[in-house]
mmCIF file of C-alpha atoms in Angstrom:
data_model
loop_
_atom_site.group_PDB
_atom_site.id
_atom_site.type_symbol
_atom_site.label_atom_id
_atom_site.label_comp_id
_atom_site.label_asym_id
_atom_site.label_seq_id
_atom_site.Cartn_x
_atom_site.Cartn_y
_atom_site.Cartn_z
ATOM 1 C CA MET A 13 12.757 -23.269 38.707
ATOM 2 C CA LEU A 14 11.312 -24.801 35.504
ATOM 3 C CA THR A 15 12.890 -28.009 33.937
ATOM 4 C CA TYR A 16 14.759 -27.623 29.695
ATOM 5 C CA GLN A 17 13.966 -29.757 27.754
ATOM 6 C CA ARG A 18 16.728 -28.667 25.588
ATOM 7 C CA GLY A 19 20.437 -30.044 26.348
ATOM 8 C CA PHE A 20 23.989 -29.285 26.147
ATOM 9 C CA PHE A 21 27.011 -31.273 26.785
ATOM 10 C CA CYS A 22 28.797 -30.470 30.055
ATOM 11 C CA GLY A 23 32.572 -29.868 28.278
ATOM 12 C CA ASP A 24 30.456 -27.438 25.714
ATOM 13 C CA LEU A 25 32.980 -24.698 25.766
ATOM 14 C CA SER A 26 30.735 -22.388 23.431
ATOM 15 C CA ILE A 27 28.323 -21.633 26.176
ATOM 16 C CA ARG A 28 30.710 -21.022 28.806
ATOM 17 C CA TYR A 29 31.542 -16.978 28.066
ATOM 18 C CA PRO A 30 30.984 -14.382 30.922
ATOM 19 C CA TYR A 31 28.094 -12.097 30.612
ATOM 20 C CA HIS A 32 28.481 -8.817 29.435
ATOM 21 C CA GLU A 33 25.454 -6.051 29.412
ATOM 22 C CA CYS A 34 24.409 -5.472 25.487
ATOM 23 C CA THR A 35 26.369 -2.163 23.763
ATOM 24 C CA ILE A 36 22.785 -2.034 21.534
ATOM 25 C CA THR A 37 20.105 -2.574 24.375
ATOM 26 C CA VAL A 38 16.408 -3.196 22.134
ATOM 27 C CA PRO A 39 15.087 0.335 22.874
ATOM 28 C CA MET A 40 18.106 1.455 20.988
ATOM 29 C CA LEU A 41 17.603 -1.181 18.636
ATOM 30 C CA LEU A 42 14.536 0.150 17.973
ATOM 31 C CA VAL A 43 14.667 3.651 17.675
ATOM 32 C CA CYS A 44 17.790 3.516 14.919
ATOM 33 C CA MET A 45 15.777 0.378 13.071
ATOM 34 C CA LEU A 46 12.515 1.107 12.893
ATOM 35 C CA LEU A 47 12.074 5.408 13.978
ATOM 36 C CA LEU A 48 14.987 6.637 12.411
ATOM 37 C CA PRO A 49 13.866 5.322 9.182
ATOM 38 C CA MET A 50 10.926 6.369 9.354
ATOM 39 C CA LEU A 51 11.971 9.310 10.082
ATOM 40 C CA PHE A 52 14.424 9.707 6.371
ATOM 41 C CA LEU A 53 11.401 8.667 4.569
ATOM 42 C CA GLY A 54 9.264 11.321 5.265
ATOM 43 C CA VAL A 55 11.691 13.948 4.918
ATOM 44 C CA VAL A 56 13.383 12.171 2.204
ATOM 45 C CA GLU A 57 10.204 12.590 0.304
ATOM 46 C CA ILE A 58 9.633 16.010 1.530
ATOM 47 C CA MET A 59 13.141 16.650 -0.873
ATOM 48 C CA ARG A 60 11.688 15.562 -4.020
ATOM 49 C CA LEU A 61 8.624 17.637 -3.871
ATOM 50 C CA CYS A 62 10.485 20.390 -2.534
ATOM 51 C CA HIS A 63 9.961 22.448 -5.899
ATOM 52 C CA ASN A 64 6.604 21.932 -6.562
ATOM 53 C CA PHE A 65 5.091 20.862 -3.467
ATOM 54 C CA ARG A 66 1.753 18.724 -2.840
ATOM 55 C CA LEU A 67 0.099 17.801 0.452
ATOM 56 C CA ARG A 68 -1.978 15.033 -1.795
ATOM 57 C CA GLN A 69 1.053 13.413 -3.321
ATOM 58 C CA TYR A 70 3.856 13.817 -0.807
ATOM 59 C CA LEU A 71 0.958 11.544 1.952
ATOM 60 C CA ARG A 72 1.037 9.789 -0.603
ATOM 61 C CA ASN A 73 3.973 8.560 -1.110
ATOM 62 C CA THR A 74 5.073 8.606 2.093
ATOM 63 C CA SER A 75 2.096 6.490 3.158
ATOM 64 C CA LEU A 76 3.496 3.830 -0.002
ATOM 65 C CA SER A 77 7.171 4.093 1.655
ATOM 66 C CA LEU A 78 6.293 3.622 5.132
ATOM 67 C CA GLY A 79 3.743 1.120 4.494
ATOM 68 C CA CYS A 80 6.093 -1.006 2.675
ATOM 69 C CA PHE A 81 8.917 -0.461 5.003
ATOM 70 C CA SER A 82 6.558 -1.544 7.575
ATOM 71 C CA PHE A 83 5.035 -4.445 6.129
ATOM 72 C CA GLY A 84 9.028 -6.189 5.687
ATOM 73 C CA PHE A 85 9.914 -4.970 9.270
ATOM 74 C CA ILE A 86 7.269 -6.805 10.969
ATOM 75 C CA ALA A 87 7.010 -10.146 8.222
ATOM 76 C CA THR A 88 11.275 -10.127 9.396
ATOM 77 C CA TYR A 89 10.620 -10.017 13.472
ATOM 78 C CA LEU A 90 7.866 -12.319 12.869
ATOM 79 C CA SER A 91 9.950 -14.349 10.951
ATOM 80 C CA THR A 92 13.120 -14.141 13.507
ATOM 81 C CA GLU A 93 10.719 -14.935 16.998
ATOM 82 C CA LEU A 94 9.560 -17.993 15.434
ATOM 83 C CA ALA A 95 13.027 -19.447 14.056
ATOM 84 C CA LYS A 96 14.314 -18.777 17.766
ATOM 85 C CA ASN A 97 11.034 -20.575 19.571
ATOM 86 C CA VAL A 98 11.547 -23.531 17.754
ATOM 87 C CA VAL A 99 15.197 -24.024 17.658
ATOM 88 C CA ARG A 100 15.864 -22.679 21.464
ATOM 89 C CA ARG A 101 20.190 -22.748 20.590
ATOM 90 C CA LEU A 102 21.251 -21.624 23.874
ATOM 91 C CA ARG A 103 23.418 -18.572 24.064
ATOM 92 C CA PRO A 104 27.687 -18.032 24.548
ATOM 93 C CA HIS A 105 27.030 -16.665 28.438
ATOM 94 C CA PHE A 106 24.537 -19.907 29.227
ATOM 95 C CA TYR A 107 26.116 -21.224 31.662
ATOM 96 C CA MET A 108 27.455 -19.030 33.352
ATOM 97 C CA ALA A 109 24.535 -16.358 33.950
ATOM 98 C CA CYS A 110 21.807 -20.118 34.587
ATOM 99 C CA ARG A 111 24.670 -22.033 36.454
ATOM 100 C CA PRO A 112 22.531 -25.282 35.519
ATOM 101 C CA GLN A 113 21.945 -28.312 38.160
ATOM 102 C CA LEU A 114 21.571 -31.314 37.395
ATOM 103 C CA ASN A 115 18.623 -33.380 39.248
ATOM 104 C CA ASP A 116 20.469 -35.419 41.455
ATOM 105 C CA GLY A 117 22.359 -32.351 42.551
ATOM 106 C CA SER A 118 25.567 -32.530 40.703
ATOM 107 C CA THR A 119 27.098 -30.521 38.316
ATOM 108 C CA CYS A 120 29.146 -30.179 35.512
ATOM 109 C CA ASP A 121 31.678 -29.390 37.073
ATOM 110 C CA ASP A 122 32.526 -32.731 38.579
ATOM 111 C CA PRO A 123 34.611 -34.980 36.910
ATOM 112 C CA LYS A 124 31.868 -37.697 36.031
ATOM 113 C CA ASN A 125 29.851 -35.391 34.648
ATOM 114 C CA ARG A 126 32.416 -33.496 32.303
ATOM 115 C CA ASN A 127 31.145 -35.813 28.839
ATOM 116 C CA LEU A 128 27.918 -35.949 29.766
ATOM 117 C CA PHE A 129 24.886 -34.518 27.432
ATOM 118 C CA VAL A 130 22.603 -33.229 29.771
ATOM 119 C CA GLU A 131 18.711 -32.778 29.342
ATOM 120 C CA GLN A 132 16.718 -33.097 32.818
ATOM 121 C CA TYR A 133 18.753 -29.657 34.566
ATOM 122 C CA TYR A 134 17.799 -26.525 36.630
ATOM 123 C CA CYS A 135 18.796 -23.105 36.568
ATOM 124 C CA SER A 136 20.403 -22.598 40.103
ATOM 125 C CA ASN A 137 20.903 -18.663 40.024
ATOM 126 C CA ARG A 138 17.730 -17.358 41.477
ATOM 127 C CA ASN A 139 18.755 -13.755 40.407
ATOM 128 C CA LEU A 140 17.099 -14.664 36.763
ATOM 129 C CA SER A 141 14.041 -13.119 36.185
ATOM 130 C CA ALA A 142 11.090 -14.998 34.230
ATOM 131 C CA ARG A 143 12.486 -12.701 30.933
ATOM 132 C CA GLN A 144 15.872 -13.394 31.377
ATOM 133 C CA LEU A 145 15.415 -17.044 31.906
ATOM 134 C CA ARG A 146 13.884 -17.060 27.984
ATOM 135 C CA GLU A 147 16.633 -14.641 26.577
ATOM 136 C CA LEU A 148 18.758 -18.088 27.646
ATOM 137 C CA TYR A 149 17.445 -20.386 24.754
ATOM 138 C CA VAL A 150 17.029 -17.822 22.110
ATOM 139 C CA SER A 151 20.222 -17.095 20.597
ATOM 140 C CA PHE A 152 19.495 -19.027 17.043
ATOM 141 C CA PRO A 153 18.973 -16.672 15.293
ATOM 142 C CA SER A 154 19.731 -12.641 15.975
ATOM 143 C CA ALA A 155 16.895 -9.863 16.228
ATOM 144 C CA HIS A 156 19.399 -7.138 16.404
ATOM 145 C CA SER A 157 20.996 -8.318 12.908
ATOM 146 C CA SER A 158 18.268 -9.582 11.013
ATOM 147 C CA LEU A 159 16.334 -6.453 11.653
ATOM 148 C CA SER A 160 19.868 -3.808 11.329
ATOM 149 C CA PHE A 161 20.577 -5.403 7.705
ATOM 150 C CA TYR A 162 16.573 -5.269 6.849
ATOM 151 C CA ALA A 163 16.222 -1.263 7.640
ATOM 152 C CA MET A 164 19.885 -0.363 6.323
ATOM 153 C CA LEU A 165 19.335 -2.579 2.807
ATOM 154 C CA PHE A 166 16.075 -1.381 2.517
ATOM 155 C CA LEU A 167 17.156 2.605 3.042
ATOM 156 C CA ALA A 168 19.727 1.565 0.454
ATOM 157 C CA PHE A 169 17.217 0.288 -1.911
ATOM 158 C CA TYR A 170 15.225 2.686 -1.421
ATOM 159 C CA LEU A 171 17.974 5.853 -2.929
ATOM 160 C CA HIS A 172 19.136 3.982 -5.490
ATOM 161 C CA ALA A 173 15.563 3.622 -6.619
ATOM 162 C CA ILE A 174 14.833 7.251 -6.571
ATOM 163 C CA TRP A 175 18.295 8.890 -6.640
ATOM 164 C CA ARG A 176 19.304 8.184 -9.748
ATOM 165 C CA GLY A 177 21.110 10.401 -12.764
ATOM 166 C CA GLY A 178 23.451 12.061 -10.384
ATOM 167 C CA ARG A 179 27.007 12.672 -11.238
ATOM 168 C CA GLY A 180 30.281 14.175 -9.194
ATOM 169 C CA VAL A 181 29.072 14.626 -5.807
ATOM 170 C CA ASN A 182 25.860 13.890 -6.021
ATOM 171 C CA ARG A 183 27.120 10.168 -7.347
ATOM 172 C CA VAL A 184 29.446 9.699 -4.379
ATOM 173 C CA LEU A 185 26.729 11.070 -1.616
ATOM 174 C CA ARG A 186 24.293 8.833 -2.290
ATOM 175 C CA HIS A 187 26.510 5.801 -2.126
ATOM 176 C CA LEU A 188 28.217 7.610 1.033
ATOM 177 C CA LEU A 189 24.968 7.298 2.669
ATOM 178 C CA GLN A 190 24.288 3.557 1.413
ATOM 179 C CA PHE A 191 27.632 2.418 2.901
ATOM 180 C CA LEU A 192 27.266 3.821 5.837
ATOM 181 C CA PHE A 193 23.813 2.303 6.131
ATOM 182 C CA LEU A 194 24.866 -1.318 5.852
ATOM 183 C CA SER A 195 27.947 0.061 7.937
ATOM 184 C CA LEU A 196 25.586 0.428 10.525
ATOM 185 C CA ALA A 197 24.188 -3.025 10.336
ATOM 186 C CA TRP A 198 27.476 -4.747 10.079
ATOM 187 C CA PHE A 199 28.827 -3.132 13.273
ATOM 188 C CA ILE A 200 25.532 -3.796 14.981
ATOM 189 C CA SER A 201 25.399 -7.615 14.084
ATOM 190 C CA LEU A 202 29.330 -7.613 15.207
ATOM 191 C CA SER A 203 28.201 -6.084 18.626
ATOM 192 C CA ARG A 204 26.531 -8.673 19.345
ATOM 193 C CA VAL A 205 29.217 -11.735 18.906
ATOM 194 C CA ALA A 206 31.785 -8.910 20.760
ATOM 195 C CA ASP A 207 29.065 -9.005 23.773
ATOM 196 C CA TYR A 208 28.704 -13.240 24.351
ATOM 197 C CA TRP A 209 25.206 -13.093 22.807
ATOM 198 C CA HIS A 210 25.124 -14.950 19.817
ATOM 199 C CA HIS A 211 27.198 -17.384 17.860
ATOM 200 C CA TRP A 212 28.789 -16.167 15.098
ATOM 201 C CA SER A 213 26.160 -18.712 13.077
ATOM 202 C CA ASP A 214 22.993 -17.248 14.456
ATOM 203 C CA VAL A 215 24.141 -13.303 13.485
ATOM 204 C CA MET A 216 25.258 -14.701 9.625
ATOM 205 C CA ALA A 217 21.753 -16.674 9.818
ATOM 206 C CA GLY A 218 20.196 -13.045 10.909
ATOM 207 C CA ALA A 219 22.131 -10.749 8.421
ATOM 208 C CA VAL A 220 21.153 -13.359 5.461
ATOM 209 C CA MET A 221 17.228 -13.377 6.871
ATOM 210 C CA GLY A 222 16.993 -9.328 6.482
ATOM 211 C CA ILE A 223 18.761 -9.473 3.699
ATOM 212 C CA ILE A 224 16.575 -11.976 1.831
ATOM 213 C CA TYR A 225 13.625 -10.049 3.300
ATOM 214 C CA ALA A 226 14.466 -6.217 2.134
ATOM 215 C CA THR A 227 15.350 -8.061 -1.200
ATOM 216 C CA LEU A 228 12.131 -8.986 -1.851
ATOM 217 C CA THR A 229 10.349 -6.547 0.006
ATOM 218 C CA ALA A 230 12.005 -3.923 -2.309
ATOM 219 C CA ILE A 231 11.127 -5.981 -5.255
ATOM 220 C CA TYR A 232 7.639 -7.204 -5.096
ATOM 221 C CA VAL A 233 6.076 -5.374 -2.004
ATOM 222 C CA GLY A 234 7.267 -1.394 -2.879
ATOM 223 C CA ARG A 235 8.335 -2.177 -6.509
ATOM 224 C CA PHE A 236 11.587 0.044 -5.788
ATOM 225 C CA LEU A 237 13.586 -1.776 -8.798
ATOM 226 C CA SER A 238 10.929 -1.107 -11.661
ATOM 227 C CA TYR A 239 8.653 0.960 -11.068
ATOM 228 C CA TYR A 240 10.566 3.914 -9.003
ATOM 229 C CA THR A 241 13.242 3.832 -12.135
ATOM 230 C CA SER A 242 10.139 5.032 -14.479
ATOM 231 C CA SER A 243 8.225 7.383 -12.671
ATOM 232 C CA SER A 244 10.189 8.404 -8.956
ATOM 233 C CA ALA A 245 13.732 8.763 -11.423
ATOM 234 C CA SER A 246 11.748 12.675 -11.963
ATOM 235 C CA SER A 247 12.108 13.378 -8.626
ATOM 236 C CA ALA A 248 13.519 16.633 -7.719
ATOM 237 C CA ILE A 249 16.426 15.817 -7.356
ATOM 238 C CA SER A 250 17.147 15.563 -11.020
ATOM 239 C CA PRO A 251 15.313 17.913 -12.300
ATOM 240 C CA HIS A 252 17.820 17.648 -15.121
ATOM 241 C CA HIS A 253 16.989 14.234 -16.583
ATOM 242 C CA HIS A 254 13.257 14.731 -15.694
ATOM 243 C CA HIS A 255 13.491 17.766 -17.978
ATOM 244 C CA HIS A 256 15.616 15.668 -20.831
ATOM 245 C CA GLN A 257 12.780 13.618 -20.401
ATOM 246 C CA GLN A 258 10.094 15.488 -20.957
ATOM 247 C CA GLN A 259 11.605 16.903 -24.735
ATOM 248 C CA GLN A 260 12.040 14.127 -26.023
ATOM 249 C CA GLN A 261 8.458 12.945 -25.593
ATOM 250 C CA GLN A 262 7.641 16.350 -26.908
ATOM 251 C CA HIS A 263 9.671 16.025 -30.104
ATOM 252 C CA HIS A 264 8.098 12.640 -30.351
ATOM 253 C CA ILE A 265 4.136 13.842 -30.191
ATOM 254 C CA ASN A 266 5.068 16.800 -32.111
ATOM 255 C CA LYS A 267 6.754 14.123 -35.219
ATOM 256 C CA GLN A 268 3.482 11.535 -34.706
ATOM 257 C CA SER A 269 1.094 14.867 -35.118
ATOM 258 C CA CYS A 270 2.884 15.729 -38.694
ATOM 259 C CA LEU A 271 2.938 12.586 -39.924
ATOM 260 C CA HIS A 272 -1.090 12.240 -39.129
ATOM 261 C CA GLN A 273 -1.620 15.757 -41.045
ATOM 262 C CA THR A 274 0.448 14.580 -43.921
ATOM 263 C CA SER A 275 -1.653 11.795 -44.081
ATOM 264 C CA ASN A 276 -4.462 12.748 -43.553
ATOM 265 C CA LYS A 277 -3.824 15.361 -46.382
ATOM 266 C CA LEU A 278 -3.027 13.159 -49.183
ATOM 267 C CA LYS A 279 -6.183 11.375 -48.370
ATOM 268 C CA ALA A 280 -8.054 14.707 -48.993
ATOM 269 C CA SER A 281 -6.057 14.871 -52.229
ATOM 270 C CA LEU A 282 -7.007 11.288 -53.800
ATOM 271 C CA LYS A 283 -10.129 11.625 -53.364
ATOM 272 C CA HIS A 284 -10.766 15.182 -54.563
ATOM 273 C CA HIS A 285 -8.293 14.051 -57.692
ATOM 274 C CA GLN A 286 -10.690 10.790 -57.663
ATOM 275 C CA HIS A 287 -14.103 13.188 -58.001
ATOM 276 C CA VAL A 288 -13.162 15.882 -60.125
ATOM 277 C CA GLY A 289 -11.324 13.941 -62.492
ATOM 278 C CA SER A 290 -8.718 16.431 -64.768
ATOM 279 C CA SER A 291 -8.804 19.628 -62.727
ATOM 280 C CA THR A 292 -5.843 21.338 -60.910
ATOM 281 C CA VAL A 293 -4.650 19.101 -58.182
ATOM 282 C CA SER A 294 -2.649 21.876 -55.760
ATOM 283 C CA PHE A 295 -1.634 20.056 -52.924
ATOM 284 C CA GLN A 296 2.373 20.438 -51.800
ATOM 285 C CA PRO A 297 4.021 18.932 -49.182
ATOM 286 C CA SER A 298 5.666 21.745 -46.754
ATOM 287 C CA GLN A 299 9.547 22.018 -46.196
ATOM 288 C CA GLN A 300 8.797 21.003 -42.862
ATOM 289 C CA GLN A 301 6.873 17.775 -43.869
ATOM 290 C CA GLN A 302 9.253 16.603 -46.668
ATOM 291 C CA HIS A 303 11.729 17.136 -44.373
ATOM 292 C CA THR A 304 10.072 14.857 -41.909
ATOM 293 C CA LEU A 305 9.049 12.512 -44.407
ATOM 294 C CA SER A 306 13.221 12.336 -46.227
ATOM 295 C CA HIS A 307 13.991 11.125 -42.317
ATOM 296 C CA GLU A 308 11.403 7.971 -42.530
ATOM 297 C CA PRO A 309 12.437 4.572 -41.393
ATOM 298 C CA THR A 310 13.084 2.131 -44.465
ATOM 299 C CA PRO A 311 9.883 -0.137 -45.359
ATOM 300 C CA PRO A 312 8.633 -3.338 -45.322
ATOM 301 C CA PRO A 313 8.912 -5.902 -48.178
ATOM 302 C CA GLN A 314 5.356 -6.107 -48.567
ATOM 303 C CA GLN A 315 5.059 -1.821 -48.355
ATOM 304 C CA GLN A 316 8.646 -1.679 -50.302
ATOM 305 C CA GLN A 317 6.335 -3.463 -53.268
ATOM 306 C CA GLN A 318 3.675 -1.208 -52.680
ATOM 307 C CA GLN A 319 5.413 1.827 -53.351
ATOM 308 C CA GLN A 320 7.176 0.274 -56.570
ATOM 309 C CA LEU A 321 3.536 -0.630 -57.740
ATOM 310 C CA LYS A 322 2.962 3.215 -57.281
ATOM 311 C CA GLN A 323 5.711 4.515 -59.008
ATOM 312 C CA GLN A 324 5.152 2.003 -61.933
ATOM 313 C CA LEU A 325 1.195 3.542 -61.543
ATOM 314 C CA TYR A 326 3.135 6.744 -62.076
ATOM 315 C CA SER A 327 5.047 6.463 -65.183
ATOM 316 C CA ASP A 328 2.213 5.116 -66.580
ATOM 317 C CA GLN A 329 -0.021 7.673 -65.997
ATOM 318 C CA ILE A 330 2.913 10.619 -67.283
ATOM 319 C CA SER A 331 2.650 8.616 -70.133
ATOM 320 C CA ALA A 332 -0.963 9.388 -70.697
ATOM 321 C CA ALA A 333 -1.009 12.380 -69.933
ATOM 322 C CA SER A 334 1.894 14.146 -72.611
ATOM 323 C CA THR A 335 -0.061 12.084 -75.474
ATOM 324 C CA LEU A 336 -3.603 12.932 -74.240
ATOM 325 C CA PRO A 337 -4.043 16.567 -75.464
ATOM 326 C CA GLY A 338 -7.339 17.149 -72.974
ATOM 327 C CA LEU A 339 -5.783 16.224 -69.542
ATOM 328 C CA SER A 340 -2.992 18.676 -68.221
ATOM 329 C CA THR A 341 0.129 16.808 -67.822
ATOM 330 C CA THR A 342 1.054 19.921 -64.807
ATOM 331 C CA SER A 343 -1.959 19.004 -62.343
ATOM 332 C CA THR A 344 -1.482 15.342 -63.045
ATOM 333 C CA ALA A 345 1.737 15.179 -62.118
ATOM 334 C CA ALA A 346 1.464 17.858 -59.327
ATOM 335 C CA ALA A 347 -1.126 15.195 -58.060
ATOM 336 C CA LEU A 348 0.573 11.583 -58.112
ATOM 337 C CA ASP A 349 4.047 13.513 -57.498
ATOM 338 C CA ALA A 350 2.138 13.840 -53.615
ATOM 339 C CA VAL A 351 0.676 10.349 -53.914
ATOM 340 C CA ALA A 352 4.464 9.085 -54.828
ATOM 341 C CA SER A 353 6.285 11.165 -51.894
ATOM 342 C CA LEU A 354 4.194 9.977 -49.212
ATOM 343 C CA ALA A 355 3.551 5.974 -50.127
ATOM 344 C CA THR A 356 4.437 4.515 -47.259
ATOM 345 C CA THR A 357 1.659 6.575 -45.890
ATOM 346 C CA VAL A 358 -1.041 4.752 -48.237
ATOM 347 C CA THR A 359 -2.747 1.524 -47.875
ATOM 348 C CA GLU A 360 -3.804 -1.397 -50.560
ATOM 349 C CA GLU A 361 -7.370 -0.074 -50.201
ATOM 350 C CA GLU A 362 -6.434 3.360 -51.844
ATOM 351 C CA LEU A 363 -3.812 1.975 -54.049
ATOM 352 C CA VAL A 364 -6.887 0.679 -55.334
ATOM 353 C CA THR A 365 -8.877 3.394 -55.325
ATOM 354 C CA LEU A 366 -5.678 5.276 -57.286
ATOM 355 C CA THR A 367 -5.754 2.524 -59.786
ATOM 356 C CA SER A 368 -9.333 3.364 -60.543
ATOM 357 C CA ALA A 369 -8.651 7.055 -60.604
ATOM 358 C CA ARG A 370 -6.025 6.625 -63.339
ATOM 359 C CA GLU A 371 -8.243 3.914 -65.716
ATOM 360 C CA HIS A 372 -10.844 6.627 -64.879
ATOM 361 C CA LEU A 373 -9.453 10.012 -66.481
ATOM 362 C CA ILE A 374 -7.565 7.781 -69.169
ATOM 363 C CA ALA A 375 -11.049 6.449 -70.431
ATOM 364 C CA SER A 376 -12.402 10.426 -69.439
ATOM 365 C CA ASN A 377 -9.465 12.209 -72.152
ATOM 366 C CA GLU A 378 -9.588 9.082 -74.700
ATOM 367 C CA SER A 379 -13.407 10.534 -75.104
ATOM 368 C CA ILE A 380 -12.061 13.669 -75.317
ATOM 369 C CA TRP A 381 -9.459 13.422 -78.061
ATOM 370 C CA LYS A 382 -12.256 11.616 -79.891
ATOM 371 C CA SER A 383 -14.520 14.022 -79.235
ATOM 372 C CA GLY A 384 -12.017 17.049 -80.292
ATOM 373 C CA THR A 385 -10.812 15.025 -83.510
ATOM 374 C CA SER A 386 -14.027 14.406 -84.819
#
C-alpha cells in the first residue's frame, strides 16, 4: 500500500467509528439531484405554456432553465472536489477501514503510540481497492450535502420566481413543495453523519457551499429574482394576475392616446386662430377629454406660472373683445376657453405665439373700429 502524508493522532476517537454502507449511494444521489430536477423543470415549463403552447417558446424556456441549473451544479461539484483533494480530511470510519500500521510494524493500539501523531503509515487492509482507499481521505466537505442543497434550493428559488400571485390552495402548495425540497436535502445530509461517512462539520460546510452556489446562480445567472419576477409571473399558473396587468397597461395607453389627440387639436386651433384672426373657432373638447383633463395631476411651479399668465391673457382678451365692435366676443371666448382648459399641455413657445396673436387681433379690431367711426 502507498504511504500518505495526511497524519492523525492515534488517540483520535473521531476516526474510529465503525464502517457502514451508504444509505444514499452516488447513483441514487445523481438520480435525485440531477435527473429528477431536470425532469421537474421540463414538466413545469410545459405547465406554464399549457394554455398557449408553442414549441419554440418551450424549448427556449427549458434550455434557459436547464442551462442555469447545469452551470451551478457543475460549479458546485468542481468546488467540492477541489476542497476534498486539498484538505484530505480522514473519514470517521478511517481507522476501521484502513487499519493503519506504522513503518516500524507497530499499530496505534500499542500503549507507546497512544498519544503519537502518525504521518508515516500504510493501510494493512488488503481488501481495499484504489477507489475505496482514496475515499478514506476526502471527508471534507460533503459532496452529498453540497449537491443536494444546491439542487433543492435552486428548485425552491425557481418555484418562487415562476409561481407568484397565487392565493389559498395554490400558495400553500407552492410552499409545501419548497419545504419538501429542502427536507430532502436535509435528510440526505443527515444520512452522511448517521452512516459515519462524514463529520458534522463536513456536512455543514457542504450545505453552506450548496446554499451559496444556489443563491448566486438564481440571482446572477438565472436572474430568477429579477427577470422571472416581471416576465415569468405572467405564466399559466396565475392567469388572473396577468389579465389584470394587461387591463392596466391598456388603460394607460388609451389615456396617453387621448391626451395626445387633444393636444394636437389644440395646436391646430391655435394656428387657425392666429392666421384667420377674428374668424369663429368651433373647437370644443369632448366630454371624455374634459373628464381626462380634469383628473390631470398638479403641474410643477413653472407650469403653474405659465398657466396664471395664460389666464391673465384670457381675461384681457375678453375685456378687449367686449369693447371692440368688430370682433366677435363669442368666437374669441371659445378659442381662449380651449386654451385655458388645456393650459398644462401648451409649451412656452406656444405661449409666445398666443401673445402675438392677441396683439394682432387687438390691432386689427382697432383699425376696423376706426374705419367704422370715420
